[in-house]
Tab-separated table of C-alpha atoms and ligand atoms in Angstrom:
chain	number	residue	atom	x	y	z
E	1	UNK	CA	-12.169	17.864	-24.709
E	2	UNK	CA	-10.694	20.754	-27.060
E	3	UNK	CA	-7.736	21.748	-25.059
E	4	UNK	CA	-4.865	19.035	-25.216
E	5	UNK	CA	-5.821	16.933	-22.166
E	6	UNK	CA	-2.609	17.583	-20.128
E	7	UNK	CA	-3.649	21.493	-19.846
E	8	UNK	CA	-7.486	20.510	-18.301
E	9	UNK	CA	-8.198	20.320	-14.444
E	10	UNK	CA	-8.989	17.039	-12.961
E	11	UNK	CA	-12.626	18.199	-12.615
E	12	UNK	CA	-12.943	19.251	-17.030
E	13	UNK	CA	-11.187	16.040	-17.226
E	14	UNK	CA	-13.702	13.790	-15.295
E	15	UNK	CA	-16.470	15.447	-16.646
E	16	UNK	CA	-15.258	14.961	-20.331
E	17	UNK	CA	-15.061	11.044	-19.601
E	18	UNK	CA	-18.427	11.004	-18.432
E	19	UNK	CA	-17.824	10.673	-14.273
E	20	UNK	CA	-20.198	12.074	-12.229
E	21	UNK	CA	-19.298	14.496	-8.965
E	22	UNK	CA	-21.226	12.152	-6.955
E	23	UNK	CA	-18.597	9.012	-7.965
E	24	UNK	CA	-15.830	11.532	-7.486
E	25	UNK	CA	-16.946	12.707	-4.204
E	26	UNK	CA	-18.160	8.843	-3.127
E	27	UNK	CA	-14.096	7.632	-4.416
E	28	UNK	CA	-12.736	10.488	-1.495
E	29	UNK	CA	-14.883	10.618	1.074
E	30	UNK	CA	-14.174	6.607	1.009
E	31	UNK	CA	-10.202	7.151	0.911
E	32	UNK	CA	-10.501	10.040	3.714
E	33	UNK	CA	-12.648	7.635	5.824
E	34	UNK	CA	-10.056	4.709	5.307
E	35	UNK	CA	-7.590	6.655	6.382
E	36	UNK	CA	-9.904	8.320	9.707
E	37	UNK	CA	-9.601	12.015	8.424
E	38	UNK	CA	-12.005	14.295	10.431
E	39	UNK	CA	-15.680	14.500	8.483
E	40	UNK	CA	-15.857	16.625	5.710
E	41	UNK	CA	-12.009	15.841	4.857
E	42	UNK	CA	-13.194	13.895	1.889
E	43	UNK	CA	-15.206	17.072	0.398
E	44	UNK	CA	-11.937	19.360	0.880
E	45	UNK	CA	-9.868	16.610	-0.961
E	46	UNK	CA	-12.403	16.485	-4.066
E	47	UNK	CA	-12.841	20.168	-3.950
E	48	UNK	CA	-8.903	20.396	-4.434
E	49	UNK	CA	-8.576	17.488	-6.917
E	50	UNK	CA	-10.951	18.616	-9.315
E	51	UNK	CA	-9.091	22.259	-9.529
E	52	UNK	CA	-6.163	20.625	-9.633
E	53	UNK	CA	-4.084	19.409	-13.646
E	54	UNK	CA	-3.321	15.656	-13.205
E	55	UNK	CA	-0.390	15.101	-11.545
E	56	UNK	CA	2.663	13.637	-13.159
E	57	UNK	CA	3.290	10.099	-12.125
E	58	UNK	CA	6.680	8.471	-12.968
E	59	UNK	CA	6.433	4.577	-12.372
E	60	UNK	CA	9.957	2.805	-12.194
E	61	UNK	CA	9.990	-1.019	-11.794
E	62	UNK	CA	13.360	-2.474	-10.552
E	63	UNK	CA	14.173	-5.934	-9.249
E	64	UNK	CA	10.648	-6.662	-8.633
E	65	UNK	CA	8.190	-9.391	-10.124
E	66	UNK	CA	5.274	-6.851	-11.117
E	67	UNK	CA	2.938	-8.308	-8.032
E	68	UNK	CA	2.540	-5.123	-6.633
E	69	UNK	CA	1.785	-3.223	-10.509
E	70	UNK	CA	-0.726	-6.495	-10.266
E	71	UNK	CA	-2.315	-5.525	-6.819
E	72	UNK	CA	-2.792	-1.812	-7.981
E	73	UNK	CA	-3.859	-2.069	-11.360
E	74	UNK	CA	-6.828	-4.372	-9.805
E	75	UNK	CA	-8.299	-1.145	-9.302
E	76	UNK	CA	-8.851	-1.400	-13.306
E	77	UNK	CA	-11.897	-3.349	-11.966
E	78	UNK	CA	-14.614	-1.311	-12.538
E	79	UNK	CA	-14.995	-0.160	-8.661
E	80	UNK	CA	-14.478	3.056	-7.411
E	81	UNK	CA	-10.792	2.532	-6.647
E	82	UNK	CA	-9.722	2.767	-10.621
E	83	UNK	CA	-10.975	6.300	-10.141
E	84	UNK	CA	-7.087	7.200	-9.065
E	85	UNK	CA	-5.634	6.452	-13.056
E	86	UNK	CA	-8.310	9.516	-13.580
E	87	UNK	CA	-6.252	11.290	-11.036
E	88	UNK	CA	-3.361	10.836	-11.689
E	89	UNK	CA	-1.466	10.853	-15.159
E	90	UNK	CA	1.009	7.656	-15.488
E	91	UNK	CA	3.169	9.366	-17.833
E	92	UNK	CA	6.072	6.502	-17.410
E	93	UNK	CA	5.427	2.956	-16.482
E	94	UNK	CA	7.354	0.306	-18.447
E	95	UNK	CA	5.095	-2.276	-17.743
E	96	UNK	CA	1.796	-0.718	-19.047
E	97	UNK	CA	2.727	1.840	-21.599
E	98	UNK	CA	2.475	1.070	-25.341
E	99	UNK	CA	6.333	2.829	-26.019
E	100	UNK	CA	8.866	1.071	-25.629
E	101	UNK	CA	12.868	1.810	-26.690
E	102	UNK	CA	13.704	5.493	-27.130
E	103	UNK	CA	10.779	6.579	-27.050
E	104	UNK	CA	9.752	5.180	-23.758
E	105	UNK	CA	12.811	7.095	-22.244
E	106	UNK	CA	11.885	10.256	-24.002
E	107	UNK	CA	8.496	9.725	-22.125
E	108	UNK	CA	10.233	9.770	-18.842
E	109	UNK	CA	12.411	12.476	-20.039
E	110	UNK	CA	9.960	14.451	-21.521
E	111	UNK	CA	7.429	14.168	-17.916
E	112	UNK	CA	10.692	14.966	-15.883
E	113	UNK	CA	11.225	18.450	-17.906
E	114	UNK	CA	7.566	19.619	-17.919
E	115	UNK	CA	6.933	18.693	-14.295
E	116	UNK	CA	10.150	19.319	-13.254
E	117	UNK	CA	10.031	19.566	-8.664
E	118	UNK	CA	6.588	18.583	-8.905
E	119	UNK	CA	6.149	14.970	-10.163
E	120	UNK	CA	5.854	12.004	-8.020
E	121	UNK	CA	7.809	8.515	-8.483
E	122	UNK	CA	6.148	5.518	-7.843
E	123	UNK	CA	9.267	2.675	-7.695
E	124	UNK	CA	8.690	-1.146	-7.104
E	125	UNK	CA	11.503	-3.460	-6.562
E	126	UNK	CA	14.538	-3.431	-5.180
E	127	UNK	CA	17.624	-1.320	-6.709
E	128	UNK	CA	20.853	-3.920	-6.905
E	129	UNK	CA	24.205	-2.301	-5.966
E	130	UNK	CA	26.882	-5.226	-5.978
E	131	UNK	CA	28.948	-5.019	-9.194
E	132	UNK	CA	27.985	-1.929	-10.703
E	133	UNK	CA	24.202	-2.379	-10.315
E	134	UNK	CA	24.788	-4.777	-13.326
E	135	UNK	CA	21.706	-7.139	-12.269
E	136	UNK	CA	18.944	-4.595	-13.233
E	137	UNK	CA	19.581	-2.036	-16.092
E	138	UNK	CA	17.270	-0.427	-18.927
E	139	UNK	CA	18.083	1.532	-21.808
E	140	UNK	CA	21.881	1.174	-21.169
E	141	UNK	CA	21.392	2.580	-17.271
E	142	UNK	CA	21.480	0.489	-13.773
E	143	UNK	CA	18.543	0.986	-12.012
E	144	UNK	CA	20.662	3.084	-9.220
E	145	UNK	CA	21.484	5.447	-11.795
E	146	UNK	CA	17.677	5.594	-13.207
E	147	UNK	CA	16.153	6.290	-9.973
E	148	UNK	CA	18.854	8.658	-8.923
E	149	UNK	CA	18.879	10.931	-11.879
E	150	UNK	CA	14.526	10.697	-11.783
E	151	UNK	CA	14.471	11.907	-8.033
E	152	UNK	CA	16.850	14.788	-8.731
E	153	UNK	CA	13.490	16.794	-9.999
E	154	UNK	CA	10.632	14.702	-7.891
E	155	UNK	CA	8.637	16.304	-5.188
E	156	UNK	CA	8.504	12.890	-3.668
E	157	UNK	CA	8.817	9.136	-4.005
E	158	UNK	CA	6.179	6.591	-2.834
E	159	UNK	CA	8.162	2.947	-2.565
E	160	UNK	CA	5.016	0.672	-3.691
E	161	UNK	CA	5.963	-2.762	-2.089
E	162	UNK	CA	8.531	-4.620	0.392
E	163	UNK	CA	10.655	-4.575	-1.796
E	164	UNK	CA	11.338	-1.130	-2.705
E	165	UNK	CA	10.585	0.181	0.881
E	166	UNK	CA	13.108	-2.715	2.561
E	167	UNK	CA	14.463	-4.738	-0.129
E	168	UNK	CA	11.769	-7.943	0.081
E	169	UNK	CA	12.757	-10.758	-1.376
E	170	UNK	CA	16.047	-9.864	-3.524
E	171	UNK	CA	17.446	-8.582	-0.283
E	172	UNK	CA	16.641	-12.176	1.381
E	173	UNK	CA	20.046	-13.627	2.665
E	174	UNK	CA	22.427	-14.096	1.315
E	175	UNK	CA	21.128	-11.347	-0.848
E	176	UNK	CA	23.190	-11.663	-3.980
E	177	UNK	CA	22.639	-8.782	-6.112
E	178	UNK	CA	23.295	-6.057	-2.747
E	179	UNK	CA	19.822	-5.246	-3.197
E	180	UNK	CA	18.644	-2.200	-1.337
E	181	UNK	CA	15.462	-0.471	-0.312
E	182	UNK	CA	14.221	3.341	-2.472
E	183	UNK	CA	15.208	5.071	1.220
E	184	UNK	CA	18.648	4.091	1.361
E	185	UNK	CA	19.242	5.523	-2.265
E	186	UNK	CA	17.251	8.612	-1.515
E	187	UNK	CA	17.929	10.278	1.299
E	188	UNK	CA	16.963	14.181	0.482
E	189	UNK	CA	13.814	13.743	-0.843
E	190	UNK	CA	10.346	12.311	0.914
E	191	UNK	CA	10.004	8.777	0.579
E	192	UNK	CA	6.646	7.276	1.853
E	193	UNK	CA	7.121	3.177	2.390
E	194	UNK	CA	3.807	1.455	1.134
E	195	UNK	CA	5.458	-2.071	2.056
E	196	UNK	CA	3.533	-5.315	1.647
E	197	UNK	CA	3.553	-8.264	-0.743
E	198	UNK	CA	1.827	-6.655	-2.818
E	199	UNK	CA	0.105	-3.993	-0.411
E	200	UNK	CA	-3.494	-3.588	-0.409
E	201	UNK	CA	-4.486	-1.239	-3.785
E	202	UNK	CA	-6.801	1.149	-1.446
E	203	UNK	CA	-3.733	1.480	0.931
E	204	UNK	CA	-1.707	2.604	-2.173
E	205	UNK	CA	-4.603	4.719	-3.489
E	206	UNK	CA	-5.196	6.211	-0.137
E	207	UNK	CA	-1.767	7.258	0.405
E	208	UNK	CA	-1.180	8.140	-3.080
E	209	UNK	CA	-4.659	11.055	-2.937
E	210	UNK	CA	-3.015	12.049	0.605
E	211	UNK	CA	-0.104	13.603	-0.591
E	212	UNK	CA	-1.641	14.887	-3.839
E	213	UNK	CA	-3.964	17.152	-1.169
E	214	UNK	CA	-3.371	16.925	2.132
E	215	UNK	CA	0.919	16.193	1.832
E	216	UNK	CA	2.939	13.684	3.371
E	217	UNK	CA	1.272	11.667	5.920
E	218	UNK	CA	2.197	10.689	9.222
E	219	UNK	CA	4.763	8.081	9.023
E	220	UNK	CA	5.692	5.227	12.051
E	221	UNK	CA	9.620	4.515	12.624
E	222	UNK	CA	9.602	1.918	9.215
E	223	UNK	CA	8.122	5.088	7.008
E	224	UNK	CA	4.650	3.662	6.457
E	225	UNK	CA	1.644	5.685	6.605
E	226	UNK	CA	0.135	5.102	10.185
E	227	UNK	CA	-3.430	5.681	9.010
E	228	UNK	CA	-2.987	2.004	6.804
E	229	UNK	CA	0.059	0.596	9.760
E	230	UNK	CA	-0.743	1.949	12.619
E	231	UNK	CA	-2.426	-1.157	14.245
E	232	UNK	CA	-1.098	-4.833	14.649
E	233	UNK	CA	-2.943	-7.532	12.576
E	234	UNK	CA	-3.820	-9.238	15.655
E	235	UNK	CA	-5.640	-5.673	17.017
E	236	UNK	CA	-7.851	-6.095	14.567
E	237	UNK	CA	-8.313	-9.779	13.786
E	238	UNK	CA	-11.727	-11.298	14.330
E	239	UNK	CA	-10.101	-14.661	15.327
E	240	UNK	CA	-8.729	-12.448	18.366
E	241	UNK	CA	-11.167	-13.745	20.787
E	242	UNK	CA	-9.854	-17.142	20.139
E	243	UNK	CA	-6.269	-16.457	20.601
E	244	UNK	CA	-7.930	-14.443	24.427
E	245	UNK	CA	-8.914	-17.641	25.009
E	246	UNK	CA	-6.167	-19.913	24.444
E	247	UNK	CA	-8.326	-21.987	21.432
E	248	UNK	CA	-5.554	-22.440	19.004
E	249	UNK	CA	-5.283	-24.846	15.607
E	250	UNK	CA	-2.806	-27.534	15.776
E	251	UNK	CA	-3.275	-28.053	12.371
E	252	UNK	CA	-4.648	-26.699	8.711
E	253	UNK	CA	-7.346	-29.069	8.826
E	254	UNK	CA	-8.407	-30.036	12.534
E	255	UNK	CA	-11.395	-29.091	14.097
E	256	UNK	CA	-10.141	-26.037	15.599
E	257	UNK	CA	-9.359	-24.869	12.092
E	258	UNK	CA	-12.023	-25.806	10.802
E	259	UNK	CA	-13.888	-23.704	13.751
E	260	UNK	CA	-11.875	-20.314	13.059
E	261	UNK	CA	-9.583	-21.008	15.975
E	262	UNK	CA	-6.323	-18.841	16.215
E	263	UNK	CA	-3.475	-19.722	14.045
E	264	UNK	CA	-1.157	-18.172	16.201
E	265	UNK	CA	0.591	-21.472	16.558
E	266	UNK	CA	0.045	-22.415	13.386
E	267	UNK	CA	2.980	-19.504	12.326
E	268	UNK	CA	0.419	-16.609	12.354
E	269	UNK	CA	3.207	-13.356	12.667
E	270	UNK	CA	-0.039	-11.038	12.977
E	271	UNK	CA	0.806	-10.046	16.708
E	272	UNK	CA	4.289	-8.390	15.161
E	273	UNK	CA	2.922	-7.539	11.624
E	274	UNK	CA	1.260	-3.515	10.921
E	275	UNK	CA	-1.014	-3.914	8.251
E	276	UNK	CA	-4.326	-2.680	7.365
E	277	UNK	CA	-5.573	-6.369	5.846
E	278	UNK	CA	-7.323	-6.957	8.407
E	279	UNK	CA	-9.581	-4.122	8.481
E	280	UNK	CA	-9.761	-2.645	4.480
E	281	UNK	CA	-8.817	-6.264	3.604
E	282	UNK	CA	-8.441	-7.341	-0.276
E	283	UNK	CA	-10.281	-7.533	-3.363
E	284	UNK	CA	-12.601	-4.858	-2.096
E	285	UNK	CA	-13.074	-6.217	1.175
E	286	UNK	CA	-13.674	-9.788	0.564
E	287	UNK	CA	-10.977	-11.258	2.365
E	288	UNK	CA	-7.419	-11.110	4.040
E	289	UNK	CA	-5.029	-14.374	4.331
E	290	UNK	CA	-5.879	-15.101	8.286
E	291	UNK	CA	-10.086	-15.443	6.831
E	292	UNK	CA	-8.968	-17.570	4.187
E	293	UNK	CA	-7.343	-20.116	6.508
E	294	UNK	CA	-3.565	-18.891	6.619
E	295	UNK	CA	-1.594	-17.158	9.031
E	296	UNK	CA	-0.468	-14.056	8.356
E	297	UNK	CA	3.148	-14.213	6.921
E	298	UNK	CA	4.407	-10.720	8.280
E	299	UNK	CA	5.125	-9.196	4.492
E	300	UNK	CA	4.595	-5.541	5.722
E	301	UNK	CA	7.534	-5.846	7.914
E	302	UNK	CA	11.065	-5.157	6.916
E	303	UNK	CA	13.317	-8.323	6.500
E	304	UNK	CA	10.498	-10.437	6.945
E	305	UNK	CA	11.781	-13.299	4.787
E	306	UNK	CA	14.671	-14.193	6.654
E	307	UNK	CA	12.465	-14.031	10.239
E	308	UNK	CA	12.479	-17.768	10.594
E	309	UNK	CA	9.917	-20.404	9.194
E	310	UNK	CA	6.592	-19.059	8.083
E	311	UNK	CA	5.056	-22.020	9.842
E	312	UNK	CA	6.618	-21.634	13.556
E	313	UNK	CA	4.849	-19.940	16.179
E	314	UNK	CA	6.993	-16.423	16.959
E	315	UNK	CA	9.498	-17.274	19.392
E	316	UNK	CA	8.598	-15.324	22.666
E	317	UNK	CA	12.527	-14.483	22.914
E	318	UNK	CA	11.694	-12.235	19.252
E	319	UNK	CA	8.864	-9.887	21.139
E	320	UNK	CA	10.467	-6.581	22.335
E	321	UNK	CA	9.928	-5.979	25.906
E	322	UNK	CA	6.820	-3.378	24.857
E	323	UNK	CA	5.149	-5.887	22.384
E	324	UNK	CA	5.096	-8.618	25.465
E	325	UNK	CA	3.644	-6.001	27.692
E	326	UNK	CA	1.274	-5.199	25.036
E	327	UNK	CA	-0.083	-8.971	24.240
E	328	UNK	CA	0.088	-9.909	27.367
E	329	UNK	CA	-2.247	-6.746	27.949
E	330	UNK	CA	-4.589	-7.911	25.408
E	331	UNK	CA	-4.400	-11.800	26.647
E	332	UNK	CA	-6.286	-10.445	29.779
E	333	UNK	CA	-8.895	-7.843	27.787
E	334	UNK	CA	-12.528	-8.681	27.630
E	335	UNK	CA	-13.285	-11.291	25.725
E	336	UNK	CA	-13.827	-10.288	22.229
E	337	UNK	CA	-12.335	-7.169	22.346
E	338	UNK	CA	-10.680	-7.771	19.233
E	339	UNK	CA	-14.262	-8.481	17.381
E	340	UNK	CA	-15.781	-5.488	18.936
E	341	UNK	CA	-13.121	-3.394	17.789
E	342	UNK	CA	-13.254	-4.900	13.915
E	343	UNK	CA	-17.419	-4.158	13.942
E	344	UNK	CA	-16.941	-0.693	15.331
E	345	UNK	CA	-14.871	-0.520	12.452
E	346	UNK	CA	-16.900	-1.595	9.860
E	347	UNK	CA	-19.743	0.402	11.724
E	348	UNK	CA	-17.545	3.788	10.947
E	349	UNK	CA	-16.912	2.417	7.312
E	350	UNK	CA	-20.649	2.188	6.926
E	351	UNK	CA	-21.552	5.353	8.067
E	352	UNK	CA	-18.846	6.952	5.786
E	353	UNK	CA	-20.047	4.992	2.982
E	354	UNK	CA	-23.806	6.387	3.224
E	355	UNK	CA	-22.334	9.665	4.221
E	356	UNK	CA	-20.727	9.974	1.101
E	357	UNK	CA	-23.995	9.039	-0.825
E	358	UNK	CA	-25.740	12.170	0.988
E	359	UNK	CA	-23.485	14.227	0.561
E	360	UNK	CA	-22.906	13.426	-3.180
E	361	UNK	CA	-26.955	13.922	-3.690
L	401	SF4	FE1	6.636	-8.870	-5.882
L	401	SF4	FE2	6.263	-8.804	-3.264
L	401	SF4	FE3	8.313	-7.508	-4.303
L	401	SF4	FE4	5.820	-6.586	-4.724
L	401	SF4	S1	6.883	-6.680	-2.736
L	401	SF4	S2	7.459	-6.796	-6.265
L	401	SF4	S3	4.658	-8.521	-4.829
L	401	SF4	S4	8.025	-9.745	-4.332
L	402	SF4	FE1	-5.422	-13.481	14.344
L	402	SF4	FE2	-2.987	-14.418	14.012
L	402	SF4	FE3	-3.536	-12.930	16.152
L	402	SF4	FE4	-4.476	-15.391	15.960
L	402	SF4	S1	-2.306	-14.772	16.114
L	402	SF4	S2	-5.618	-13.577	16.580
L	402	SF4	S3	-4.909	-15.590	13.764
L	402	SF4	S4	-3.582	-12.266	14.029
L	403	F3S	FE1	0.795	-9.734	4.315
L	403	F3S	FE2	-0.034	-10.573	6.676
L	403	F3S	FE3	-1.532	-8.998	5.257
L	403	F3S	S1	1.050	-11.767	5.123
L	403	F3S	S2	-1.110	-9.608	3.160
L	403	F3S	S3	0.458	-8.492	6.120
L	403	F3S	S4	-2.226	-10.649	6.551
């Protein structure tokens, strides 16, 4: 590339590293899928990207313990997903970058002035409030006073984590440090909740390429994109038909463990917990907790560490009226309704999939 690389489109810039339209295409047509955009969505989105300069990405890590930088920068694997650090430009991330001191800071300052109303911040962790914010501070500055003065010029701030979207862990009673979710700093600008712990890369990818093209997503009540949390873990679990029929594991390691059975009783909080895992699932698609033998924990849910033990069943008395109506809907489905939905799934991912390959030829 002979032009300095932050004045090239995303399309000169691909091409200079080598990356082929089909990959390109293949990476959003798999995102738009993920996230059930109407056919052809995935075309429009690599059409824009590629005119598009690489956006400005500010990454700010607060009271966090760099799980969820962990969980994204999997995508480094070389799979599709590490297409989005083409897509984007990290111009600020105290974890990864090389700077560090004053000239880290002049990084930040220096992405803030050039992109000023149109970068995005990526924040994980939780910003501290009780005395002063003194419990999380760079360069001199609390981390209240970091993200505050780095949203003033953002277009929008994606809170990567439980943590920054509710406060996770730090926030956990008796919450020491007044730890407090991105949205209840930020209340004038966009803030998209990507909660989990970590969340699912594609899920952060996914969201991330929505906004760069399409804007903010839909968002439920908690702020979470509802094309990743729009569906209970138990909607989509394939141990479903076991819970139907009332085949539950007493223990990790008795038979009706060790025959897939439910773990609903077990402390499985999938019937309250909105999460993609069980569909998109982790380390592209291998696995999700409840298929390696473990309930699900709830992380996507606010507050979710003081809930109660991890290893109780959910009380009944916890279920809101409409989430009682709603199992007790599902207890008298078909049997293996819950499987049938998860292959039609997979079925639609499929298609996409060779789609994409088509379309890229
Ligand atoms: Fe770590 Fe979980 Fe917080 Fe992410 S959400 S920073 S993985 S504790
Ligand atoms: Fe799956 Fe848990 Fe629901 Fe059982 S309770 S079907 S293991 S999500
Ligand atoms: Fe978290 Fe439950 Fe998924 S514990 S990783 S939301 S299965």
């Amino acid at each position: 590339m002979n032009r300095p690389e932050k004045s090239v489109t995303i399309g000169e810039y691909l091409d200079a590293k080598g990356i082929s339209r089909r990959s390109f295409l293949k990476f959003c047509t798999i995102n738009a899928s993920l996230m059930a955009l109407p056919p052809g969505t995935g075309q429009v989105m690599a059409a824009q990207l590629r005119a598009m300069k690489r956006p400005s990405v500010i990454y700010l890590s607060f009271q966090e313990c760099t799980g969820c930088l962990e969980s994204l920068s999997r995508s480094f694997s070389p799979s599709v997903e590490s297409l989005i650090f083409d897509v984007i430009s990290l111009d600020y991330d105290d974890t990864l970058m090389a700077a560090a001191g004053h000239q880290a800071e002049q990084a930040r300052e220096n992405a803030m002035r050039e992109n000023w109303g149109k970068y995005v911040i990526v924040v994980d962790g939780s910003v501290p409030t009780a005395n002063g914010g003194v419990y999380c501070t760079a360069a001199g500055k609390t981390a209240e006073a970091i993200l505050t003065e780095t949203a003033e010029g953002a277009a929008a701030i994606v809170a990567v984590g439980t943590c920054s979207s509710y406060g996770g862990l730090p926030k956990a009673s008796p919450n020491p440090t007044g730890a407090l979710p991105v949205s209840k700093i930020i209340t004038d600008k966009p803030v998209i909740n990507i909660p989990g712990c970590p969340p699912i890369a594609e899920v952060i990818t996914g969201t991330l390429l929505h906004f760069l093209t399409l804007g903010v997503p839909d968002l439920d009540a908690h702020g979470r994109p509802t094309a990743f949390y729009g569906n209970a873990i138990h909607d989509r679990c394939y141990r479903r038909p076991f819970y139907d029929q009332g085949k539950f594991a007493k223990s990790f390691d008795d038979a009706g463990a060790r025959s897939g059975w439910c773990l609903y009783e077990l402390g499985c909080k999938g019937p309250l917990t909105y999460n993609a895992c069980a569909t998109v699932k982790w380390n592209d698609g291998i696995s999700f907790p409840i298929e390696s033998g473990h309930g699900c924990l709830g992380c996507s849910e606010p507050d979710f560490w003081d809930k109660g033990g991890f290893y109780q069943p959910i009380p009944e008395a916890t279920f809101t009226d409409t989430e009682k109506i709603a199992l007790a809907a599902a207890a008298g489905a078909a049997l293996g309704a819950g499987s049938a939905v998860l292959s039609r799934w997979r079925r639609k991912k499929k298609l996409a999939e060779a789609a994409a390959g088509e379309e890229a030829s």
